[in-house]
Amino acid sequence: MTSDIGPETGPVLELGPGTGPFTRALLSRGVREEDLTLIESDPDFAALLMRRFPAARIFEMDAVGLRHLSLFPRPVAGAAISGLPFRLISPHKTLAILEGVFANLRPGGALYQLTLGRRCPFDQSLLDRLDLEVTRVGHTFRNFPPATVYRVARIKTLGTYDWRFA
């Protein structure tokens, strides 16, 4: 889940950190605690995270609220990680969450999504609407059901328009 992320990634956004297992993994990979922004909706987990990671920025809120909140003065996060159960979240809320995440990611940044099972949790029509592409980057069979990690990033576009191919 965190293997592509390190100190060179810069600020990292984490959705639904719970008790912080991925947060600890990010720290062990060299990400600075003050470069972590954690979004947790459960008040008890948010309080626990504040005690465990006092230098991190912690927001007690639903990730849907990211759509209307600028976490940074400009998009600076190099990566976002999530274990949110998107298969159980409505398409409307999923759209809002993804819009909020990508509004805070700098160009080249990506969302790493852990999901149970082998199927991507995002519908292709939603990805097309947001100009996003998905790549399967990992899995584990030690989980039941098996877990898969997907990298979600903006589709790279051509920097210039070439009329010969219009």
Tab-separated table of C-alpha atoms in Angstrom:
chain	number	residue	atom	x	y	z
A	1	MET	CA	0.000	0.000	0.000
A	2	THR	CA	2.769	2.443	0.876
A	3	SER	CA	5.666	1.036	-1.174
A	4	ASP	CA	5.594	3.855	-3.782
A	5	ILE	CA	5.553	6.577	-1.117
A	6	GLY	CA	8.582	8.019	0.668
A	7	PRO	CA	10.080	11.279	1.898
A	8	GLU	CA	10.440	12.545	-1.695
A	9	THR	CA	6.653	12.304	-2.122
A	10	GLY	CA	6.168	15.288	0.168
A	11	PRO	CA	2.824	15.835	1.903
A	12	VAL	CA	0.544	12.791	2.026
A	13	LEU	CA	-3.229	12.769	2.497
A	14	GLU	CA	-4.771	9.745	4.243
A	15	LEU	CA	-8.497	9.027	4.156
A	16	GLY	CA	-9.983	6.982	6.982
A	17	PRO	CA	-6.787	6.140	8.885
A	18	GLY	CA	-8.697	4.478	11.749
A	19	THR	CA	-6.118	3.525	14.372
A	20	GLY	CA	-3.214	4.395	12.068
A	21	PRO	CA	-1.621	1.209	10.648
A	22	PHE	CA	-0.911	2.818	7.251
A	23	THR	CA	0.106	6.040	9.006
A	24	ARG	CA	2.782	4.092	10.898
A	25	ALA	CA	3.875	2.428	7.640
A	26	LEU	CA	4.258	5.853	5.994
A	27	LEU	CA	6.387	7.053	8.908
A	28	SER	CA	8.585	3.934	8.686
A	29	ARG	CA	9.092	4.690	4.968
A	30	GLY	CA	10.508	8.114	5.874
A	31	VAL	CA	7.491	10.376	5.432
A	32	ARG	CA	7.702	13.145	8.031
A	33	GLU	CA	4.853	13.207	10.556
A	34	GLU	CA	4.250	16.907	9.880
A	35	ASP	CA	3.746	16.020	6.182
A	36	LEU	CA	0.724	13.851	7.031
A	37	THR	CA	-2.854	15.108	6.726
A	38	LEU	CA	-5.333	12.595	8.150
A	39	ILE	CA	-9.084	12.700	7.432
A	40	GLU	CA	-11.061	10.663	9.971
A	41	SER	CA	-14.830	10.837	10.510
A	42	ASP	CA	-15.002	8.823	13.756
A	43	PRO	CA	-14.453	11.117	16.783
A	44	ASP	CA	-12.878	8.362	18.893
A	45	PHE	CA	-10.392	7.425	16.170
A	46	ALA	CA	-9.642	11.120	15.514
A	47	ALA	CA	-8.829	11.633	19.225
A	48	LEU	CA	-6.615	8.520	19.222
A	49	LEU	CA	-4.794	9.749	16.102
A	50	MET	CA	-4.191	13.147	17.729
A	51	ARG	CA	-2.489	11.403	20.654
A	52	ARG	CA	-0.470	8.994	18.483
A	53	PHE	CA	0.577	11.488	15.805
A	54	PRO	CA	0.658	14.950	17.419
A	55	ALA	CA	2.656	16.570	14.586
A	56	ALA	CA	0.230	15.407	11.870
A	57	ARG	CA	-2.667	17.564	10.680
A	58	ILE	CA	-5.854	15.737	11.645
A	59	PHE	CA	-9.318	16.691	10.437
A	60	GLU	CA	-12.354	15.097	12.075
A	61	MET	CA	-14.694	15.098	9.096
A	62	ASP	CA	-16.317	13.008	6.394
A	63	ALA	CA	-14.085	12.701	3.306
A	64	VAL	CA	-17.004	13.982	1.185
A	65	GLY	CA	-16.241	17.411	2.668
A	66	LEU	CA	-12.913	17.517	0.805
A	67	ARG	CA	-14.840	18.660	-2.260
A	68	HIS	CA	-15.517	22.012	-0.580
A	69	LEU	CA	-12.392	22.378	1.560
A	70	SER	CA	-8.904	23.394	0.479
A	71	LEU	CA	-6.532	21.578	2.810
A	72	PHE	CA	-3.528	23.387	1.380
A	73	PRO	CA	-3.066	26.862	-0.157
A	74	ARG	CA	-2.505	25.069	-3.474
A	75	PRO	CA	-2.465	21.407	-4.570
A	76	VAL	CA	0.720	20.131	-2.911
A	77	ALA	CA	0.061	16.578	-1.734
A	78	GLY	CA	2.196	14.093	-3.611
A	79	ALA	CA	0.015	11.110	-2.741
A	80	ALA	CA	-3.177	10.063	-1.024
A	81	ILE	CA	-3.935	6.682	0.502
A	82	SER	CA	-7.318	5.251	1.320
A	83	GLY	CA	-8.916	2.152	2.689
A	84	LEU	CA	-12.425	3.598	2.434
A	85	PRO	CA	-15.013	0.985	1.375
A	86	PHE	CA	-15.930	2.637	-1.950
A	87	ARG	CA	-18.070	-0.334	-2.984
A	88	LEU	CA	-20.408	0.620	-0.144
A	89	ILE	CA	-20.326	4.369	-0.859
A	90	SER	CA	-22.817	5.865	-3.316
A	91	PRO	CA	-21.504	7.001	-6.730
A	92	HIS	CA	-22.446	10.607	-5.864
A	93	LYS	CA	-20.354	10.555	-2.679
A	94	THR	CA	-17.520	8.709	-4.431
A	95	LEU	CA	-17.439	11.455	-7.066
A	96	ALA	CA	-17.273	14.131	-4.351
A	97	ILE	CA	-14.454	12.337	-2.510
A	98	LEU	CA	-12.380	11.817	-5.665
A	99	GLU	CA	-12.869	15.438	-6.734
A	100	GLY	CA	-11.689	16.568	-3.300
A	101	VAL	CA	-8.679	14.267	-3.288
A	102	PHE	CA	-7.492	15.307	-6.741
A	103	ALA	CA	-8.067	18.996	-5.962
A	104	ASN	CA	-5.404	18.605	-3.243
A	105	LEU	CA	-2.934	16.462	-5.242
A	106	ARG	CA	-0.258	18.157	-7.298
A	107	PRO	CA	0.258	17.097	-10.934
A	108	GLY	CA	1.726	13.604	-10.977
A	109	GLY	CA	0.217	12.758	-7.587
A	110	ALA	CA	-1.841	9.596	-7.153
A	111	LEU	CA	-4.397	7.985	-4.892
A	112	TYR	CA	-3.530	4.507	-3.601
A	113	GLN	CA	-6.728	2.622	-2.810
A	114	LEU	CA	-6.902	-0.622	-0.829
A	115	THR	CA	-9.981	-2.689	-1.583
A	116	LEU	CA	-11.133	-6.145	-0.585
A	117	GLY	CA	-11.397	-8.501	-3.522
A	118	ARG	CA	-9.863	-8.229	-6.976
A	119	ARG	CA	-12.270	-5.820	-8.690
A	120	CYS	CA	-11.560	-2.089	-8.868
A	121	PRO	CA	-14.013	-0.190	-6.617
A	122	PHE	CA	-14.467	2.661	-9.120
A	123	ASP	CA	-16.796	2.401	-12.134
A	124	GLN	CA	-15.177	3.169	-15.478
A	125	SER	CA	-17.819	5.829	-16.222
A	126	LEU	CA	-16.789	7.705	-13.059
A	127	LEU	CA	-13.105	7.442	-13.948
A	128	ASP	CA	-13.833	8.711	-17.470
A	129	ARG	CA	-15.800	11.650	-16.089
A	130	LEU	CA	-12.825	12.715	-13.953
A	131	ASP	CA	-10.116	11.833	-16.542
A	132	LEU	CA	-8.583	9.253	-14.215
A	133	GLU	CA	-6.877	5.960	-14.934
A	134	VAL	CA	-6.409	2.981	-12.645
A	135	THR	CA	-3.498	0.575	-12.369
A	136	ARG	CA	-3.417	-2.488	-10.132
A	137	VAL	CA	-0.170	-2.201	-8.173
A	138	GLY	CA	-0.400	-4.909	-5.526
A	139	HIS	CA	-2.369	-7.587	-3.766
A	140	THR	CA	-2.212	-9.953	-0.843
A	141	PHE	CA	-3.764	-13.364	-0.465
A	142	ARG	CA	-3.083	-13.360	3.298
A	143	ASN	CA	-6.286	-11.365	3.759
A	144	PHE	CA	-9.724	-12.946	3.561
A	145	PRO	CA	-11.075	-11.965	1.181
A	146	PRO	CA	-7.848	-11.110	-0.650
A	147	ALA	CA	-6.994	-7.391	-0.795
A	148	THR	CA	-5.864	-5.421	-3.835
A	149	VAL	CA	-4.168	-2.026	-4.117
A	150	TYR	CA	-4.941	0.280	-7.033
A	151	ARG	CA	-3.114	3.431	-8.113
A	152	VAL	CA	-5.530	6.094	-9.383
A	153	ALA	CA	-3.987	9.006	-11.292
A	154	ARG	CA	-4.905	11.687	-13.763
A	155	ILE	CA	-4.679	10.607	-17.380
A	156	LYS	CA	-1.597	12.161	-18.904
A	157	THR	CA	-2.589	14.507	-21.707
A	158	LEU	CA	-0.562	15.902	-24.561
A	159	GLY	CA	0.912	19.287	-23.789
A	160	THR	CA	0.275	20.600	-27.276
A	161	TYR	CA	-2.429	20.234	-29.866
A	162	ASP	CA	-1.345	18.728	-33.199
A	163	TRP	CA	-3.877	19.561	-35.923
A	164	ARG	CA	-2.616	16.666	-38.080
A	165	PHE	CA	-4.325	14.188	-35.759
A	166	ALA	CA	-7.597	16.065	-35.229
